[in-house]
Short mmCIF file of C-alpha atoms and ligand atoms in Angstrom, two decimals:
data_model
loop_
_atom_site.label_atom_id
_atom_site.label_comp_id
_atom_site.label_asym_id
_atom_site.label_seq_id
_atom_site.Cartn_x
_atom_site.Cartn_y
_atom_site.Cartn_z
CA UNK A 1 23.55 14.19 -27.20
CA UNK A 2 21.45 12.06 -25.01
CA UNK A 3 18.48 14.87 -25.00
CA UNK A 4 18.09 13.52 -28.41
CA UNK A 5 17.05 10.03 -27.71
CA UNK A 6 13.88 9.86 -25.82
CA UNK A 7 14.16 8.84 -22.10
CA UNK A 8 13.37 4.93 -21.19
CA UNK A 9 12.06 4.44 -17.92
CA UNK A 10 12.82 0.94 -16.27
CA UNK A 11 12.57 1.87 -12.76
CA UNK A 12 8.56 1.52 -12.36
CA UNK A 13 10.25 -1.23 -9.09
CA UNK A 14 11.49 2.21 -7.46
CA UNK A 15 8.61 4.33 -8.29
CA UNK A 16 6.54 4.03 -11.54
CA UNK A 17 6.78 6.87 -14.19
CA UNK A 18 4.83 8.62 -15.87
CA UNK A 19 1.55 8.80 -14.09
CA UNK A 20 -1.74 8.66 -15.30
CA UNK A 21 -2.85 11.59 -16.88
CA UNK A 22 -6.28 12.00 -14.27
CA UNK A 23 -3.45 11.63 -11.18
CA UNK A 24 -2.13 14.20 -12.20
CA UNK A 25 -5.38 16.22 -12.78
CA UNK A 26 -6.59 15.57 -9.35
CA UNK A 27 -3.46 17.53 -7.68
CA UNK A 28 -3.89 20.45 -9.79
CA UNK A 29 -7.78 20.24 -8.83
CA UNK A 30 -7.22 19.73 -5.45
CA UNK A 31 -4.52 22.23 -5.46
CA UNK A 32 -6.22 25.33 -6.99
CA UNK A 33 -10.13 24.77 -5.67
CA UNK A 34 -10.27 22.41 -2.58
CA UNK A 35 -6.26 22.77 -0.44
CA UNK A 36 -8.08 22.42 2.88
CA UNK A 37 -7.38 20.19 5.86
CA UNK A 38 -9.58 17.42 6.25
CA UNK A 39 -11.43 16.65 9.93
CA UNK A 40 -9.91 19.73 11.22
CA UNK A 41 -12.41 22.21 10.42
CA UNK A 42 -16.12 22.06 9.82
CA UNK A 43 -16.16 24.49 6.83
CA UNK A 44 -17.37 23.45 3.49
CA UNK A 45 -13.74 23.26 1.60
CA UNK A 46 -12.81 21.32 4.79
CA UNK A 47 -15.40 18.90 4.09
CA UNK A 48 -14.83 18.31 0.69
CA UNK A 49 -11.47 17.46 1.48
CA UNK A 50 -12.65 15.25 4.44
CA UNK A 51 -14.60 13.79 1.32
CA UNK A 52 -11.99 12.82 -1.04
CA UNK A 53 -9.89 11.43 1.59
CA UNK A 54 -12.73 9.08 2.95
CA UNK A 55 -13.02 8.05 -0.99
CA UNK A 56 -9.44 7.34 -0.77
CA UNK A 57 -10.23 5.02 2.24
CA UNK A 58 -12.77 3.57 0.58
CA UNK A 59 -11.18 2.65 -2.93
CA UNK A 60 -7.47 1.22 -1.35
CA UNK A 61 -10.25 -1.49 0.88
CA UNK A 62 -12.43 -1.98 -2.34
CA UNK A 63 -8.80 -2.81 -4.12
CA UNK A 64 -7.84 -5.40 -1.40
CA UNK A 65 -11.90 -6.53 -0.77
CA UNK A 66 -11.97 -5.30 2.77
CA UNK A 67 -15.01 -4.02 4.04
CA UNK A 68 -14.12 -1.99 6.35
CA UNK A 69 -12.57 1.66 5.62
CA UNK A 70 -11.61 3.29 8.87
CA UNK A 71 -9.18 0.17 9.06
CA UNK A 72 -7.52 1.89 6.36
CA UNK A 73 -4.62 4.01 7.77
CA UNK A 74 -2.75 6.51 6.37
CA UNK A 75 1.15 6.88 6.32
CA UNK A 76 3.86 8.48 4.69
CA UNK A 77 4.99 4.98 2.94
CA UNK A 78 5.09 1.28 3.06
CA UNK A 79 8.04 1.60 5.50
CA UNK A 80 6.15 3.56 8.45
CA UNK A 81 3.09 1.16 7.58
CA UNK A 82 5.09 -2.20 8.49
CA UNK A 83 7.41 -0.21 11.15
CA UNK A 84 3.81 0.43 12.43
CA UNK A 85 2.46 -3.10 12.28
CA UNK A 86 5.72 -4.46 13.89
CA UNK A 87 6.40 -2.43 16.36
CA UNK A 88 3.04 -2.07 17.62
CA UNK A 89 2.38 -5.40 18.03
CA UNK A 90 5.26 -7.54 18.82
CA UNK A 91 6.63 -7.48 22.29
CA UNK A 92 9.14 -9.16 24.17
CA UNK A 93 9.20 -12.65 24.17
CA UNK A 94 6.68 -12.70 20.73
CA UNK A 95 8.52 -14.93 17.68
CA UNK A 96 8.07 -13.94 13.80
CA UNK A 97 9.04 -15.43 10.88
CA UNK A 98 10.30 -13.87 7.70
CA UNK A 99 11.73 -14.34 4.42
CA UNK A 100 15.41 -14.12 2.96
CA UNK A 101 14.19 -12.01 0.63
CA UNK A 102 12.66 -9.04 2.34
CA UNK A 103 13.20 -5.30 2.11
CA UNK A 104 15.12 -3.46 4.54
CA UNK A 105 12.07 -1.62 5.05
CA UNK A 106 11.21 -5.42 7.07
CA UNK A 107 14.58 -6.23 8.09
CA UNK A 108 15.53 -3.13 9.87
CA UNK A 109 12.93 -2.83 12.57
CA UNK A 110 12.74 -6.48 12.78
CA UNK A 111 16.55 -6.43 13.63
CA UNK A 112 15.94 -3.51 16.11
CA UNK A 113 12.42 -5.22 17.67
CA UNK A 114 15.44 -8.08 18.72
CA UNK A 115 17.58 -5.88 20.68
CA UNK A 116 13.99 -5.65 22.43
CA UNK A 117 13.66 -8.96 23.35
CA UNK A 118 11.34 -10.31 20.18
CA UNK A 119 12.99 -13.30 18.26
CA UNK A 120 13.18 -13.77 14.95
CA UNK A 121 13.57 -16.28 12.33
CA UNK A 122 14.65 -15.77 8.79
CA UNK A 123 13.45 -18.79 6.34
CA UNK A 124 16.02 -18.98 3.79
CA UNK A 125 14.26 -18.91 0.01
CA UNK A 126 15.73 -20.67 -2.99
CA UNK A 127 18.11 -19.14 -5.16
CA UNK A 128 15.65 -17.61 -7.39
CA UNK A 129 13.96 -16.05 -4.24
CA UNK A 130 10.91 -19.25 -4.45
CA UNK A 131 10.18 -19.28 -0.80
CA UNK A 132 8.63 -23.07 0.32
CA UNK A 133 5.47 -22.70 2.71
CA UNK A 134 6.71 -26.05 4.39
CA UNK A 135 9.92 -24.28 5.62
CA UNK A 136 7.80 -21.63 7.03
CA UNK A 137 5.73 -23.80 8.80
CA UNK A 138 8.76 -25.84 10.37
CA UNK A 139 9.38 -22.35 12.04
CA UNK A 140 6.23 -21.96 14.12
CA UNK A 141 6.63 -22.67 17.93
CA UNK A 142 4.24 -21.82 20.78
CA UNK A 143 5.77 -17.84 21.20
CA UNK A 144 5.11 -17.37 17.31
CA UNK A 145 2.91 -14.42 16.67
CA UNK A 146 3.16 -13.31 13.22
CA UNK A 147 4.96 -14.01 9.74
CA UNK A 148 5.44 -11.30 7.86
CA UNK A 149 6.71 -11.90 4.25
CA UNK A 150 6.65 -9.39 1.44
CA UNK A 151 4.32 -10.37 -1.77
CA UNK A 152 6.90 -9.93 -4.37
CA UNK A 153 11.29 -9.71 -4.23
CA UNK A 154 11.77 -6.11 -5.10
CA UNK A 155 15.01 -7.26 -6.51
CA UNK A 156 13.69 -10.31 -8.74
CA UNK A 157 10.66 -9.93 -8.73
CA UNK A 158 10.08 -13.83 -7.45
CA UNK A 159 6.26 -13.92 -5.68
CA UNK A 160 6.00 -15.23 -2.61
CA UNK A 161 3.27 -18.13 -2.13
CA UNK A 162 1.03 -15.49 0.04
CA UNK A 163 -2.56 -17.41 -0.74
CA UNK A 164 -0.94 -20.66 1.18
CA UNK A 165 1.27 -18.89 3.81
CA UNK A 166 -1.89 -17.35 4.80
CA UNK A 167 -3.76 -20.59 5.23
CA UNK A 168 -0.85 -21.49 7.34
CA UNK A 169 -1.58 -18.71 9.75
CA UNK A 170 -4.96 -19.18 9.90
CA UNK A 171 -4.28 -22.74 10.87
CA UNK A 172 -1.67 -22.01 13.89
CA UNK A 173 -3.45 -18.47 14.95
CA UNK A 174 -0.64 -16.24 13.44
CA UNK A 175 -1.05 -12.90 12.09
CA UNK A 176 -0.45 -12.40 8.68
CA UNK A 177 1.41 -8.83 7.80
CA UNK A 178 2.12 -8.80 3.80
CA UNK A 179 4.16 -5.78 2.09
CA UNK A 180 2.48 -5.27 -1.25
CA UNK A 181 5.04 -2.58 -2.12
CA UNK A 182 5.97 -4.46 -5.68
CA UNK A 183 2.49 -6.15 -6.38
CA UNK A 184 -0.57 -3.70 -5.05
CA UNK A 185 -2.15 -2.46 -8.49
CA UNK A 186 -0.60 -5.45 -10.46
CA UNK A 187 -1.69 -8.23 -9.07
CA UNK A 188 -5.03 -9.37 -7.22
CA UNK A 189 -4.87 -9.06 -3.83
CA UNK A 190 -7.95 -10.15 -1.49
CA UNK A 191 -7.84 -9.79 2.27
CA UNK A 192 -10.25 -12.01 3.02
CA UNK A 193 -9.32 -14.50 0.50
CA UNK A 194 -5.76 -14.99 1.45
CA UNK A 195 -6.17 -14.08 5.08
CA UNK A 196 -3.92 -11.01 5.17
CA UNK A 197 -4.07 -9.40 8.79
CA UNK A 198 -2.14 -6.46 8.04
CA UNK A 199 -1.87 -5.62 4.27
CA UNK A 200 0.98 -2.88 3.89
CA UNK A 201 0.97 -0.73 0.60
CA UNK A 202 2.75 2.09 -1.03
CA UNK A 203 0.65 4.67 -2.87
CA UNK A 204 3.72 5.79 -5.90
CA UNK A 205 4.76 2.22 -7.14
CA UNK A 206 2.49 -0.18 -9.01
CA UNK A 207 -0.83 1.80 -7.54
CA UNK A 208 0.65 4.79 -9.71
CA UNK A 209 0.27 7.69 -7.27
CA UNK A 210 2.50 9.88 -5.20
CA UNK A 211 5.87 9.55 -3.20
CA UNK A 212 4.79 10.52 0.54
CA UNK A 213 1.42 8.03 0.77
CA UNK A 214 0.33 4.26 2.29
CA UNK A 215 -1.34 2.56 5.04
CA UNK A 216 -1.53 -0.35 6.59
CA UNK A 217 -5.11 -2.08 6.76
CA UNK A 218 -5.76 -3.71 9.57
CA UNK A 219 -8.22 -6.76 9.38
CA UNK A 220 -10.71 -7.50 12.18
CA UNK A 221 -8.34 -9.78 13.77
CA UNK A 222 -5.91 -7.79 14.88
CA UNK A 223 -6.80 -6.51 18.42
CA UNK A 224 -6.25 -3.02 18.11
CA UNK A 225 -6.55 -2.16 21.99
CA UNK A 226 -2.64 -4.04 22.35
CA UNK A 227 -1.57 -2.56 19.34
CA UNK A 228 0.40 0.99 19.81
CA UNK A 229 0.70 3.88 17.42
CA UNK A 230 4.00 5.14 16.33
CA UNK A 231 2.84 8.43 17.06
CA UNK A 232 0.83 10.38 19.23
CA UNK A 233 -0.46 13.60 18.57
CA UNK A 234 -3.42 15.84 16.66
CA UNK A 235 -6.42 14.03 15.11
CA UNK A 236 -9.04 16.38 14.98
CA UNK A 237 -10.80 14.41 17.28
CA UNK A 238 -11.55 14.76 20.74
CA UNK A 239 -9.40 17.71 21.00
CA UNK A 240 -10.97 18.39 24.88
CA UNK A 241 -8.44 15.33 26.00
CA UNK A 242 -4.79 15.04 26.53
CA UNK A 243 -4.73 11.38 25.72
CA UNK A 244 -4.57 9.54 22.35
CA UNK A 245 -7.37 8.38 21.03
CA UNK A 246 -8.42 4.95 20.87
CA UNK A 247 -10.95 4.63 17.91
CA UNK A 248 -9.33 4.13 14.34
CA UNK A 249 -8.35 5.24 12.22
CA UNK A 250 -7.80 8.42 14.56
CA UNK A 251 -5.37 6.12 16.98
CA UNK A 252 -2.91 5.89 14.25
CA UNK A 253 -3.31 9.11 12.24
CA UNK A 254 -1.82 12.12 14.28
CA UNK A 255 -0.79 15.22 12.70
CA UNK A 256 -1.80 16.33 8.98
CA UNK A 257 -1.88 13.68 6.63
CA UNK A 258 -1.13 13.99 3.03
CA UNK A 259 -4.11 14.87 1.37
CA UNK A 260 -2.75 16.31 -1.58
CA UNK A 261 -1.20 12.92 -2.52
CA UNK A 262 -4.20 11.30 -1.02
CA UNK A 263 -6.55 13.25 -3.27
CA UNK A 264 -3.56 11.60 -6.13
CA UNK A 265 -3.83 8.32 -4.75
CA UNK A 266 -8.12 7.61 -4.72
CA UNK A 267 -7.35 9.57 -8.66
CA UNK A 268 -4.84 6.43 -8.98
CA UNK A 269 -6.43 3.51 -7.84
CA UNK A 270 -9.96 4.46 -9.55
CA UNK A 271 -7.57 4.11 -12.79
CA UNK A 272 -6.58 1.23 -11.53
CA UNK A 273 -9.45 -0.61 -11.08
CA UNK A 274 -11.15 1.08 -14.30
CA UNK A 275 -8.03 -0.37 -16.22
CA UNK A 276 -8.39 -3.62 -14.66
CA UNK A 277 -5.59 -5.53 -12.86
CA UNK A 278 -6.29 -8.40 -15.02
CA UNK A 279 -4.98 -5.83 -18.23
CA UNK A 280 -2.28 -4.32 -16.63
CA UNK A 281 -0.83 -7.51 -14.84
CA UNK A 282 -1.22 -9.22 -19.33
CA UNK A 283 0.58 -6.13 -20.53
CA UNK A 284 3.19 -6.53 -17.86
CA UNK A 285 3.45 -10.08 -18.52
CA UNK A 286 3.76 -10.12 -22.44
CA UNK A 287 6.64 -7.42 -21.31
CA UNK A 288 8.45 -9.40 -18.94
CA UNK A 289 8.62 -12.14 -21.42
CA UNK A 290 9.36 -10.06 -23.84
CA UNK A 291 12.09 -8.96 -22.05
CA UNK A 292 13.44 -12.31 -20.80
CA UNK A 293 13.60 -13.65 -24.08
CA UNK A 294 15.59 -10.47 -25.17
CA UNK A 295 17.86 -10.93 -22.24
CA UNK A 296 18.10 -14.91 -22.48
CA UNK A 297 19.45 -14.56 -26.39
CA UNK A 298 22.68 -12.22 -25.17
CA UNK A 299 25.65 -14.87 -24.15
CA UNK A 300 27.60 -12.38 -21.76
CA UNK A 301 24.11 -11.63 -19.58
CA UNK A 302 23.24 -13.94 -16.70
CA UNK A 303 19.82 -13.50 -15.34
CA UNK A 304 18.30 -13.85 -11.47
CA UNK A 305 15.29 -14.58 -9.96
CA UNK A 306 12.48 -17.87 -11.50
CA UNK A 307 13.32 -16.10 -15.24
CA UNK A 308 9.47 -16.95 -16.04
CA UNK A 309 7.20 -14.20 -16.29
CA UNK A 310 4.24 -16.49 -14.69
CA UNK A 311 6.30 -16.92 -11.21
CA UNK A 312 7.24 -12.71 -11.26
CA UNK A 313 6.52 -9.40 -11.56
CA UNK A 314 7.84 -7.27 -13.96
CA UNK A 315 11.05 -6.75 -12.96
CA UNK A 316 14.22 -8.23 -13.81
CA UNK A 317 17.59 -8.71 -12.27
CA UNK A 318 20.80 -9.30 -13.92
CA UNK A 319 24.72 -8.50 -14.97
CA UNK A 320 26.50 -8.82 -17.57
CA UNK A 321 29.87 -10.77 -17.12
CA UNK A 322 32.07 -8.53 -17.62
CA UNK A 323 31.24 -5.20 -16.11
CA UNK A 324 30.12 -4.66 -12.54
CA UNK A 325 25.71 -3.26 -12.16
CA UNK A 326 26.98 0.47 -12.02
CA UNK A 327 29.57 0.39 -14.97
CA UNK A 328 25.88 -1.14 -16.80
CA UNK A 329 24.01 1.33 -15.49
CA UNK A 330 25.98 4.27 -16.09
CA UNK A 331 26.32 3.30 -19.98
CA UNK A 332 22.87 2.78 -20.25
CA UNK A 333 22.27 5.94 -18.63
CA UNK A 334 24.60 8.17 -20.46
CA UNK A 335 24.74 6.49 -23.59
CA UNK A 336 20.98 5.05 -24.70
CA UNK A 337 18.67 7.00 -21.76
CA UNK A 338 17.90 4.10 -20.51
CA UNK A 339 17.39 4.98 -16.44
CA UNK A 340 17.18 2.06 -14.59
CA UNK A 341 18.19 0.90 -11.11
CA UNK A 342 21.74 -0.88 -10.02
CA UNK A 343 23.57 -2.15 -7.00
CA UNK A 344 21.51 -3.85 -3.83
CA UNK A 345 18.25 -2.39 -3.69
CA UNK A 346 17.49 -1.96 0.35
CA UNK A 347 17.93 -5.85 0.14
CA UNK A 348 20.97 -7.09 0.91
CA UNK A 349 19.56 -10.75 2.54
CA UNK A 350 17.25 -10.82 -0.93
CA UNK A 351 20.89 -10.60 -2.52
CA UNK A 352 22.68 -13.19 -0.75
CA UNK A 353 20.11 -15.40 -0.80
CA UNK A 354 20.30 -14.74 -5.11
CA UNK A 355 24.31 -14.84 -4.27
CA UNK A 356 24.90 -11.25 -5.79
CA UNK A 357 25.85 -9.62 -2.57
CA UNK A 358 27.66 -7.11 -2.18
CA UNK A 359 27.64 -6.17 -5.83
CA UNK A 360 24.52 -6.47 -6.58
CA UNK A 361 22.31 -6.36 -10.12
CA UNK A 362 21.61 -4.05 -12.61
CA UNK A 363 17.48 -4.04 -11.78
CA UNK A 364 14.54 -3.20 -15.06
CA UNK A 365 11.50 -2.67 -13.46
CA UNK A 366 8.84 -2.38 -16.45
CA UNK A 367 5.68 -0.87 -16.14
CA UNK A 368 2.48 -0.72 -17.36
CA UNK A 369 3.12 2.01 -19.57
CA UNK A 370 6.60 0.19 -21.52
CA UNK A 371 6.28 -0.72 -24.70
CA UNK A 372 7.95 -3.64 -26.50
CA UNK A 373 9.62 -0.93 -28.42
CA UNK A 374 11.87 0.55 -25.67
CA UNK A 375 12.53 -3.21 -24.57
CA UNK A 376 13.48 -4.20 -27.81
CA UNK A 377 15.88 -0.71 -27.91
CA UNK A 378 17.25 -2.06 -24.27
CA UNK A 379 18.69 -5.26 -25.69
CA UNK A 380 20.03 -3.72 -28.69
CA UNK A 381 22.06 -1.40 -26.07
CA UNK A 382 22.79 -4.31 -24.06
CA UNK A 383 24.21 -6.08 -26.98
CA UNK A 384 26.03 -3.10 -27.93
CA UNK A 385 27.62 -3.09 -24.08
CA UNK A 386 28.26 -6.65 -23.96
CA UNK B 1 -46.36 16.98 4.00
CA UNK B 2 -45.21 20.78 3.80
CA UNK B 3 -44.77 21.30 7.14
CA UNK B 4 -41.36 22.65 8.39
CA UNK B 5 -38.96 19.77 8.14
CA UNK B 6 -37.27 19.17 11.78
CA UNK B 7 -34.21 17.50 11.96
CA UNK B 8 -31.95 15.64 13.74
CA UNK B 9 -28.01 15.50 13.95
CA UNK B 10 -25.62 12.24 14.93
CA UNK B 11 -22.57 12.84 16.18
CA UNK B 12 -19.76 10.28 16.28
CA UNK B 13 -16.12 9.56 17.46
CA UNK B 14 -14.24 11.60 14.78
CA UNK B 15 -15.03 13.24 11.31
CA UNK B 16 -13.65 10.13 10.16
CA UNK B 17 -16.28 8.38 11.05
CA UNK B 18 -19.41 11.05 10.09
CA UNK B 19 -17.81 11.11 6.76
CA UNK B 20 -18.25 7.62 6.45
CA UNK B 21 -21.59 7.92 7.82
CA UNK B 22 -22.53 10.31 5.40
CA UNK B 23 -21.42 7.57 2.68
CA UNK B 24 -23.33 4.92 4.07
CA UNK B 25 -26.16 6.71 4.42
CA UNK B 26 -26.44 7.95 0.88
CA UNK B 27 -25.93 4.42 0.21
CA UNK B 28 -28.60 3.43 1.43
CA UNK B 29 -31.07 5.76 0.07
CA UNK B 30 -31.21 7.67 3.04
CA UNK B 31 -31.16 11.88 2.79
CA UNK B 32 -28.10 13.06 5.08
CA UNK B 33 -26.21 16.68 5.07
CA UNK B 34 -22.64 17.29 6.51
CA UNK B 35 -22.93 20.24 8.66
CA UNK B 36 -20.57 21.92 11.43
CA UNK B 37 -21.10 20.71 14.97
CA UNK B 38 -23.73 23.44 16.20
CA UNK B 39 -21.65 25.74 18.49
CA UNK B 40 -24.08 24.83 21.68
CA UNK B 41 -23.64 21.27 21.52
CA UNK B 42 -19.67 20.55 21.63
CA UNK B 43 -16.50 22.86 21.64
CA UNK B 44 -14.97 20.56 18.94
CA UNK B 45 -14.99 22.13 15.47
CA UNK B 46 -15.96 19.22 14.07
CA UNK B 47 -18.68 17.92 11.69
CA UNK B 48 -21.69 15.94 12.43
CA UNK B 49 -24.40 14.43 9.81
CA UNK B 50 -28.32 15.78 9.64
CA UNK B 51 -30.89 13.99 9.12
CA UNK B 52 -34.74 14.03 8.81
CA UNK B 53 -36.10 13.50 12.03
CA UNK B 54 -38.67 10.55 11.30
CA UNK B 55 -35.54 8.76 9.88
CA UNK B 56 -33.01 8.63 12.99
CA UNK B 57 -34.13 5.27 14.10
CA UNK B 58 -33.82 3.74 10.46
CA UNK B 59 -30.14 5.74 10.09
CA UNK B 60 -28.95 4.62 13.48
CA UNK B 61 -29.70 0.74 12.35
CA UNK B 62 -28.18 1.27 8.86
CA UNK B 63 -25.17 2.52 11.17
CA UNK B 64 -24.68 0.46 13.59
CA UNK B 65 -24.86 -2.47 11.00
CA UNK B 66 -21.75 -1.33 9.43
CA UNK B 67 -19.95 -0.82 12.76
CA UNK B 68 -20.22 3.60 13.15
CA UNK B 69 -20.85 4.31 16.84
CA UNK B 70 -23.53 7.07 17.41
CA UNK B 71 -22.06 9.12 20.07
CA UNK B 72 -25.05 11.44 20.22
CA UNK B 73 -28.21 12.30 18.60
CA UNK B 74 -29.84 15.35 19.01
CA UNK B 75 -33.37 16.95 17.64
CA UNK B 76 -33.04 20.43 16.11
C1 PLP C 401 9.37 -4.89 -1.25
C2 PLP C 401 9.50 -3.47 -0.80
N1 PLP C 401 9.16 -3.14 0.45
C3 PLP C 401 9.26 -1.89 0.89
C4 PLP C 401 9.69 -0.86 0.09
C5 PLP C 401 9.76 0.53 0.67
O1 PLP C 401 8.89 1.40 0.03
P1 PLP C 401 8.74 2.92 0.50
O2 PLP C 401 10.07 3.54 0.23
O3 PLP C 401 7.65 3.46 -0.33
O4 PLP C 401 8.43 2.93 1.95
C6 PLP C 401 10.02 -1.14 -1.24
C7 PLP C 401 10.47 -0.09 -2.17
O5 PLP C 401 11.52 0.46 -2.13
C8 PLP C 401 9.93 -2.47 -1.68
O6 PLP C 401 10.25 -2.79 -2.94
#
């Protein structure tokens, strides 16, 4: 029965779907005539890989304006990139600050990094996730090193005031780590501009490539002789020694990366950028209104997060009254194709800070390639539910 | 002007860095070919960037001015 109606995708937040059509191209490419290892080898298939993954480099630090493209490293996802940033540069006795509305992907090796002696503060954000730079500010003392705050609430979508936070570090001498997970690709982001230190990004959400790619840039502040890899291992580089090396991005990049999806992701953000992130942030935007407005006129449905597309992304967090986020969910699912996400979303301090914990939300995250259409089909289902 | 070209080579830190090498070079008009690390030069199988001879001093500049160390640089 469902087969019939045609599939609605609302959980871009998790990982967007579908992907551009020259993403997909560049895997098959890659695939069938290049499939080498890059910097291992010096022969010429070798090289062209070495090529397209340098590209890579070079597009993700023309997205964010950073000049510099062996700052760019490579992991397997945002949450290696800020276990990376954290880990390797707080010690014992360092302070950082962070939001009530971060990922686990923050939380969790922040809340290990304590049992080793760093302290940390968690600045409580408004119920609709608005986080005040004042409070931050309050928070600095003499040990702080760094606040690290994700761009956008992966659970309502609230931004985060990262332009100002950022002028706050550069005023005390913090370092400024910022997960772009729900904003890189939808939203300008300029290193220099907003004095990010450590930009974190994910390469299969809003930058519309593969699962199993991101990196962590690492601005010229950051002193990178203090600052430890996760790993240690092959680079491809200075193979004669026993010892990591210390020149980036080689430091930070042992063992084969993931050119396949890196050959995806430099396909990705080139569509990106020839889009424009001014287009695809109005599309999302009309959407997310559109959406809102839908949402707002049904009585039974009570909405999270600022509820004004101008202070969010495109995603959108609610219940309706009288079913819990998975009996939602599971209608939509089976009865309209309508695939979205429900229950806490890696978040749990985002959702006690919204006051949704433990149940959670039922969670559309639009993306650029919704339609009005399928939102206008969602509410008609929702009304149907409600 | 037809004589037999002679070249050079740079070598650097990691292939990392002669692909970006190679990149800024082209970008700055400069003629530059990827080519294995000759065998009787370094064990590593990496890569290392050739250049025209007369140019090394121009290409080391353009280098150095966006940061790539020049480990070595060797006429062939
Ligand atoms: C804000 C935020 N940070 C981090 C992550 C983790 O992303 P990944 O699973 O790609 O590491 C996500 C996505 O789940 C997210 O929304």
């Amino acid at each position: 029965m469902t087969n019939l109606i045609k599939k609605i995708y609302f959980d871009n937040a998790a990982t967007s779907w579908p992907k551009p059509d020259c993403v997909v191209q560049a895997v098959t490419d890659f695939t069938q005539n290049i499939g080498s290892n890059p910097g291992r080898s010096g022969h010429s298939a070798s090289v062209k890989s070495g090529r397209i993954v340098y590209a890579a480099r070079e597009s993700i630090a023309r997205l964010f304006n950073f000049a510099d493209p062996l700052r760019v490293i490579f992991t397997s996802n945002i949450t290696e990139a800020l276990n990376l940033a954290l880990k390797g540069l707080l010690k014992s006795g360092d302070h950082v600050i962070t939001s009530s509305m971060e990922h686990n992907s923050m939380m969790r090796p922040m809340r290990q990094l304590e049992k080793h002696g760093i302290e940390m503060t968690v600045v409580n954000c408004e119920q609709n996730g608005c986080l005040d730079p004042a409070d931050l500010s309050r928070s600095v003392k003499s040990t702080t090193k760094m606040i690290a705050l994700n761009h956008a609430s992966n659970v309502t979508g609230t931004l985060l005031p990262i332009h100002e936070v950022g002028k706050i570090c550069t005023d005390y001498g913090l370092l400024f780590l910022v997960d772009t997970a729900q904003t890189a690709g939808a939203f300008p982001i300029d290193m220099e501009e907003d004095h990010i230190d450590l930009l974190a990004f994910t390469g299969h959400k809003s930058l519309y490539g593969l699962s199993g790619t991101g990196g962590l840039i690492i601005g010229d502040r950051v002193d990178v002789e203090n600052f430890l890899p996760l790993k240690e291992g092959g680079t491809g580089s200075r193979s004669e020694e026993e010892f990591q090396p210390i020149f980036l991005p080689d430091k930070f990049e042992s063992g084969t990366l993931n050119f396949t999806g890196l050959a995806a992701l430099n396909a990705s953000v080139n569509w990106v950028r020839d889009t424009g992130i001014e287009n695809i942030r109005r599309h999302e935007t009309e959407l997310t209104k559109h959406l809102l407005s839908g949402l707002k006129s049904i009585p039974k449905i009570k909405l999270y997060g600022p509820i004004n597309e101008n202070f969010q992304t495109a995603t959108v967090s609610f219940n309706l009254n009288n079913l819990l986020p998975s009996e939602t969910g599971l209608i939509l699912d089976e009865k309209f194709n309508i695939l979205c996400r429900i229950g806490l979303h890696c978040a749990p301090a985002a959702h006690k800070t919204v006051g949704t914990f433990p149940t959670g939300t039922v969670r559309f995250g639009l993306g650029y390639f919704n339609s009005k259409a399928e939102i206008n089909q969602a509410i008609k289902a929702l009304e149907a539910i409600s | 002007m037809n004589a037999k070209r002679s070249y050079a080579i740079l070598l650097f830190l990691s292939a990392n860095h002669a692909l970006r090498a190679e990149k800024v070079l082209l970008d700055s008009g400069i003629a530059c070919k990827l080519i294995p690390v000759p065998k009787d030069i370094s064990s590593e199988c990496g890569i290392c960037v050739r250049i025209l001879k007369t140019e090394t001093q121009k290409s080391v500049a353009e280098l150095t001015n966006h940061k790539l160390l020049v480990t070595k640089c060797i006429n062939i």
